[in-house]
Coordinates of C-alpha atoms in Angstrom, one line a residue:
M282 CA -6.1 -25.4 -17.6
G283 CA -4.1 -22.2 -17.2
R284 CA -2.3 -23.6 -14.2
A285 CA -1.6 -26.9 -16.0
V286 CA -0.2 -25.0 -19.0
I287 CA 2.0 -22.9 -16.7
A288 CA 3.3 -26.0 -15.0
G289 CA 3.9 -27.6 -18.4
I290 CA 5.9 -24.6 -19.7
E291 CA 8.3 -24.9 -16.8
S292 CA 9.3 -28.4 -17.9
T293 CA 9.2 -27.9 -21.7
A294 CA 12.4 -27.0 -23.5
G295 CA 12.2 -24.0 -25.8
L296 CA 9.2 -22.4 -24.1
H297 CA 9.2 -19.5 -21.6
L298 CA 6.2 -18.0 -19.8
S299 CA 5.9 -14.4 -20.7
A300 CA 2.5 -13.6 -19.1
A301 CA -0.5 -15.1 -17.4
I302 CA -3.9 -13.4 -18.1
E303 CA -7.0 -13.1 -16.0
P304 CA -10.0 -10.8 -16.4
A305 CA -9.8 -7.4 -14.6
S306 CA -12.4 -8.7 -12.0
S307 CA -10.3 -11.7 -11.0
S308 CA -9.1 -12.1 -7.4
L309 CA -5.9 -13.7 -8.8
L310 CA -4.5 -10.5 -10.2
D311 CA -0.9 -9.8 -9.1
A312 CA -0.4 -13.3 -7.7
D313 CA 2.7 -15.1 -8.9
A314 CA 1.7 -17.4 -11.7
G315 CA 4.2 -20.1 -10.7
E316 CA 2.9 -20.3 -7.2
L317 CA -0.6 -20.6 -8.5
A318 CA 0.5 -23.5 -10.7
G319 CA 2.3 -25.2 -7.8
I320 CA 5.8 -24.9 -9.3
G321 CA 7.2 -22.2 -7.0
T322 CA 7.8 -18.5 -7.6
C323 CA 8.5 -17.7 -11.3
G324 CA 8.4 -13.9 -11.1
I325 CA 5.5 -13.5 -13.6
P326 CA 2.5 -11.8 -11.9
V327 CA -1.0 -12.5 -13.1
T328 CA -2.3 -9.5 -15.1
S329 CA -5.3 -8.3 -17.0
D330 CA -3.2 -6.1 -19.4
L331 CA -3.6 -8.3 -22.4
A332 CA -2.2 -5.8 -24.9
A333 CA 1.1 -5.5 -23.0
A334 CA 1.4 -9.2 -22.7
L335 CA 0.9 -9.8 -26.4
K336 CA 3.7 -7.3 -27.2
R337 CA 6.3 -9.5 -25.4
S338 CA 5.0 -12.9 -26.6
Q339 CA 5.4 -15.1 -29.7
V340 CA 2.5 -17.4 -29.1
V341 CA -0.7 -17.2 -27.0
I342 CA -2.5 -20.2 -25.6
D343 CA -6.3 -19.7 -25.1
F344 CA -8.5 -21.9 -22.9
T345 CA -11.4 -19.5 -22.1
R346 CA -15.0 -19.1 -23.2
P347 CA -16.2 -17.7 -26.5
E348 CA -16.5 -14.1 -25.2
G349 CA -13.0 -14.3 -23.9
A350 CA -11.6 -15.7 -27.1
M351 CA -13.3 -12.8 -29.1
H352 CA -11.7 -10.3 -26.7
L353 CA -8.4 -11.9 -27.3
L354 CA -8.8 -11.8 -31.1
A355 CA -9.6 -8.1 -31.0
Q356 CA -6.3 -7.5 -29.3
L357 CA -4.4 -9.8 -31.6
Q358 CA -5.4 -7.7 -34.6
H359 CA -2.8 -5.2 -33.3
H360 CA -0.1 -7.7 -32.5
P361 CA -0.6 -10.8 -34.7
I362 CA 1.2 -13.8 -33.2
A363 CA 0.6 -17.6 -33.2
L364 CA -2.6 -18.7 -31.5
I365 CA -3.3 -22.0 -29.8
T366 CA -7.0 -22.2 -28.9
G367 CA -9.0 -24.9 -27.1
T368 CA -12.0 -22.7 -26.5
T369 CA -15.2 -24.5 -27.6
G370 CA -18.8 -23.4 -28.1
L371 CA -18.1 -20.7 -30.7
N372 CA -21.0 -19.6 -32.8
A373 CA -20.7 -19.2 -36.6
E374 CA -19.8 -15.5 -36.4
Q375 CA -17.2 -16.1 -33.8
Q376 CA -15.7 -19.0 -35.8
A377 CA -15.6 -16.8 -38.9
S378 CA -13.6 -14.2 -36.9
L379 CA -11.1 -16.9 -35.9
D380 CA -10.9 -18.2 -39.5
D381 CA -10.1 -14.6 -40.6
Y382 CA -7.3 -14.2 -38.1
A383 CA -5.7 -17.4 -39.5
R384 CA -5.0 -15.4 -42.6
H385 CA -2.5 -13.3 -40.6
A386 CA -0.9 -15.8 -38.2
P387 CA -0.8 -19.6 -37.6
V388 CA -3.8 -20.8 -35.6
V389 CA -4.0 -24.3 -34.1
Q390 CA -7.6 -24.9 -33.1
A391 CA -8.7 -28.1 -31.4
A392 CA -11.7 -29.3 -29.4
N393 CA -9.2 -31.4 -27.4
F394 CA -5.4 -31.1 -27.3
S395 CA -4.9 -34.6 -25.7
I396 CA -2.7 -36.6 -28.0
G397 CA -4.7 -39.7 -27.1
V398 CA -8.0 -38.1 -28.0
N399 CA -6.6 -37.0 -31.4
V400 CA -5.5 -40.6 -32.0
C401 CA -9.1 -41.7 -31.1
I402 CA -10.5 -39.2 -33.6
K403 CA -8.4 -40.7 -36.4
L404 CA -9.4 -44.3 -35.3
T405 CA -13.1 -43.2 -35.3
E406 CA -12.7 -41.8 -38.8
M407 CA -11.2 -45.1 -40.0
A408 CA -13.9 -47.3 -38.3
A409 CA -16.7 -45.1 -39.6
R410 CA -15.4 -45.3 -43.1
I411 CA -15.2 -49.1 -43.0
L412 CA -18.4 -49.8 -41.1
D413 CA -20.5 -47.0 -42.7
E414 CA -24.2 -47.9 -42.4
D415 CA -23.5 -51.4 -41.1
A416 CA -23.3 -49.9 -37.5
D417 CA -25.3 -47.4 -35.5
V418 CA -23.1 -44.7 -34.0
E419 CA -23.5 -43.3 -30.5
I420 CA -21.1 -40.9 -28.8
I421 CA -21.1 -40.8 -25.0
E422 CA -19.3 -38.1 -23.1
A423 CA -18.8 -37.2 -19.4
H424 CA -17.3 -34.1 -17.7
H425 CA -17.3 -32.3 -14.4
R426 CA -20.3 -30.5 -13.1
H427 CA -19.0 -27.0 -13.9
K428 CA -18.7 -27.5 -17.7
V429 CA -21.2 -25.2 -19.4
D430 CA -21.5 -26.5 -23.0
A431 CA -23.0 -29.8 -24.1
P432 CA -22.3 -31.9 -26.0
S433 CA -18.6 -31.3 -25.4
G434 CA -16.5 -29.9 -28.3
T435 CA -14.6 -33.2 -28.4
A436 CA -17.8 -35.2 -28.7
L437 CA -18.9 -32.9 -31.6
R438 CA -15.5 -33.3 -33.2
L439 CA -15.9 -37.1 -32.9
G440 CA -19.3 -36.8 -34.5
Q441 CA -17.9 -34.7 -37.3
A442 CA -15.3 -37.4 -37.9
V443 CA -18.1 -40.0 -38.4
A444 CA -20.0 -37.6 -40.6
D445 CA -17.0 -36.7 -42.8
A446 CA -16.0 -40.4 -43.2
T447 CA -19.5 -41.5 -44.2
G448 CA -20.7 -38.5 -46.3
R449 CA -23.3 -37.4 -43.7
S450 CA -24.2 -33.9 -42.5
L451 CA -23.7 -33.8 -38.7
A452 CA -26.2 -30.9 -38.5
E453 CA -28.9 -33.0 -40.1
N454 CA -28.1 -36.4 -38.5
A455 CA -27.1 -35.5 -35.0
V456 CA -29.6 -36.6 -32.3
R457 CA -28.7 -34.7 -29.1
C458 CA -31.7 -35.5 -27.0
R459 CA -34.1 -38.3 -26.5
D460 CA -37.2 -38.1 -24.2
G461 CA -40.6 -39.8 -24.3
H462 CA -41.9 -41.9 -27.2
T463 CA -39.1 -41.2 -29.7
G464 CA -39.9 -44.0 -32.2
P465 CA -37.3 -46.2 -33.8
R466 CA -33.8 -45.0 -34.4
P467 CA -33.5 -42.9 -37.6
D468 CA -31.2 -44.3 -40.3
R469 CA -27.7 -42.6 -40.4
A470 CA -28.3 -40.9 -37.0
I471 CA -25.3 -39.9 -34.9
G472 CA -26.4 -40.0 -31.3
F473 CA -25.0 -38.0 -28.4
A474 CA -25.4 -38.7 -24.7
T475 CA -24.0 -36.3 -22.0
V476 CA -23.1 -36.7 -18.4
R477 CA -22.2 -33.8 -16.0
A478 CA -21.1 -34.9 -12.5
G479 CA -18.5 -34.4 -9.9
D480 CA -15.0 -33.7 -10.9
I481 CA -14.8 -35.9 -14.0
V482 CA -11.9 -34.5 -16.1
G483 CA -13.2 -35.9 -19.4
E484 CA -14.4 -39.2 -20.9
H485 CA -15.5 -40.0 -24.4
T486 CA -16.6 -43.2 -26.1
V487 CA -17.7 -43.7 -29.7
L488 CA -19.9 -46.8 -29.9
F489 CA -20.3 -48.6 -33.2
A490 CA -23.2 -51.1 -32.7
A491 CA -23.7 -53.6 -35.5
E492 CA -25.7 -56.8 -35.7
G493 CA -23.9 -59.3 -33.4
E494 CA -21.0 -57.1 -32.4
R495 CA -19.9 -53.8 -30.9
I496 CA -16.8 -51.7 -31.3
E497 CA -16.0 -49.0 -28.7
I498 CA -13.3 -46.4 -29.1
S499 CA -12.8 -44.8 -25.7
H500 CA -10.6 -42.2 -24.0
K501 CA -10.5 -41.3 -20.3
A502 CA -8.5 -38.4 -19.0
S503 CA -7.3 -38.5 -15.4
S504 CA -5.5 -35.2 -15.4
R505 CA -5.5 -31.9 -17.3
M506 CA -1.8 -32.2 -17.8
N507 CA -2.3 -34.2 -21.0
F508 CA -4.3 -31.4 -22.5
A509 CA -1.6 -28.9 -21.5
A510 CA 1.1 -31.1 -23.0
G511 CA -0.7 -31.2 -26.3
A512 CA -1.2 -27.4 -26.4
L513 CA 2.5 -26.9 -25.6
R514 CA 3.5 -29.3 -28.4
A515 CA 1.3 -27.3 -30.7
A516 CA 2.9 -24.0 -29.5
R517 CA 6.4 -25.3 -30.4
W518 CA 5.1 -26.6 -33.7
T519 CA 4.0 -23.1 -34.8
A520 CA 7.5 -21.7 -34.7
G521 CA 8.3 -20.5 -38.2
R522 CA 4.9 -21.8 -39.5
R523 CA 3.1 -19.8 -42.2
P524 CA -0.3 -18.2 -41.4
G525 CA -3.1 -20.8 -41.7
H526 CA -5.7 -22.7 -39.8
Y527 CA -4.4 -25.9 -38.4
D528 CA -5.5 -28.6 -36.0
M529 CA -3.9 -31.3 -33.8
A530 CA -3.9 -33.8 -36.7
D531 CA -1.5 -31.4 -38.5
V532 CA 0.6 -31.0 -35.4
L533 CA 0.8 -34.8 -34.8
G534 CA 1.3 -35.7 -38.5
L535 CA -2.0 -37.7 -38.5
N536 CA -3.1 -36.2 -41.8
E537 CA 0.1 -37.5 -43.5
A538 CA -0.4 -40.9 -41.9
S539 CA -3.8 -41.3 -43.6
T540 CA -2.6 -40.6 -47.1

């Protein structure tokens, strides 16, 4: 994702790469970020000096893991700037730290920055509100073999859209695993199925199964560039924005579209 973001910055008006960050143990340190991204030499070496990088930046884009995001937040306390984060798998305490930071700077947090996925989230919300308990809901997701969290953050966000639209608690109604004699499907359940294989970039389907018909809302990503494009759109959107916690629905104007 870092390479995709760097490549996207090169072709996005109004944005300039100020730094590319890797852990101190990374073998990529001192390599030219542009060359790593396949766009040619850009003169920005990969560094682990996060504090110095933040001093010369106006927005930071984070696609890491929860521990990396928390390290970033600790440094941002000294240099509050806009934060775009697509890191998933945060626990309650880590999420609270992110929420607290949003009081000092604009934060755009999204489980998925793909514009298409965020349209699917809105469509899922609309379908769930209309169908409510007339349809069983299952969310099927597939990712590459190296992804470490399951269900994906995007699958959980889709499940939350169903829960919010129908007045359910996702925590109480989510069914994440089925094995053995499970008995009949519980009423109001929101089921999840996970695939991890090969180099699948990301696929999500929300299945509404009613008596005599099915509705499927699907998104399939063939490249990480669509995620990068959404993150960069969010980065530009934060310019001049007040501190607060935002998501891609805010960036894309989807919240206004539903009012």
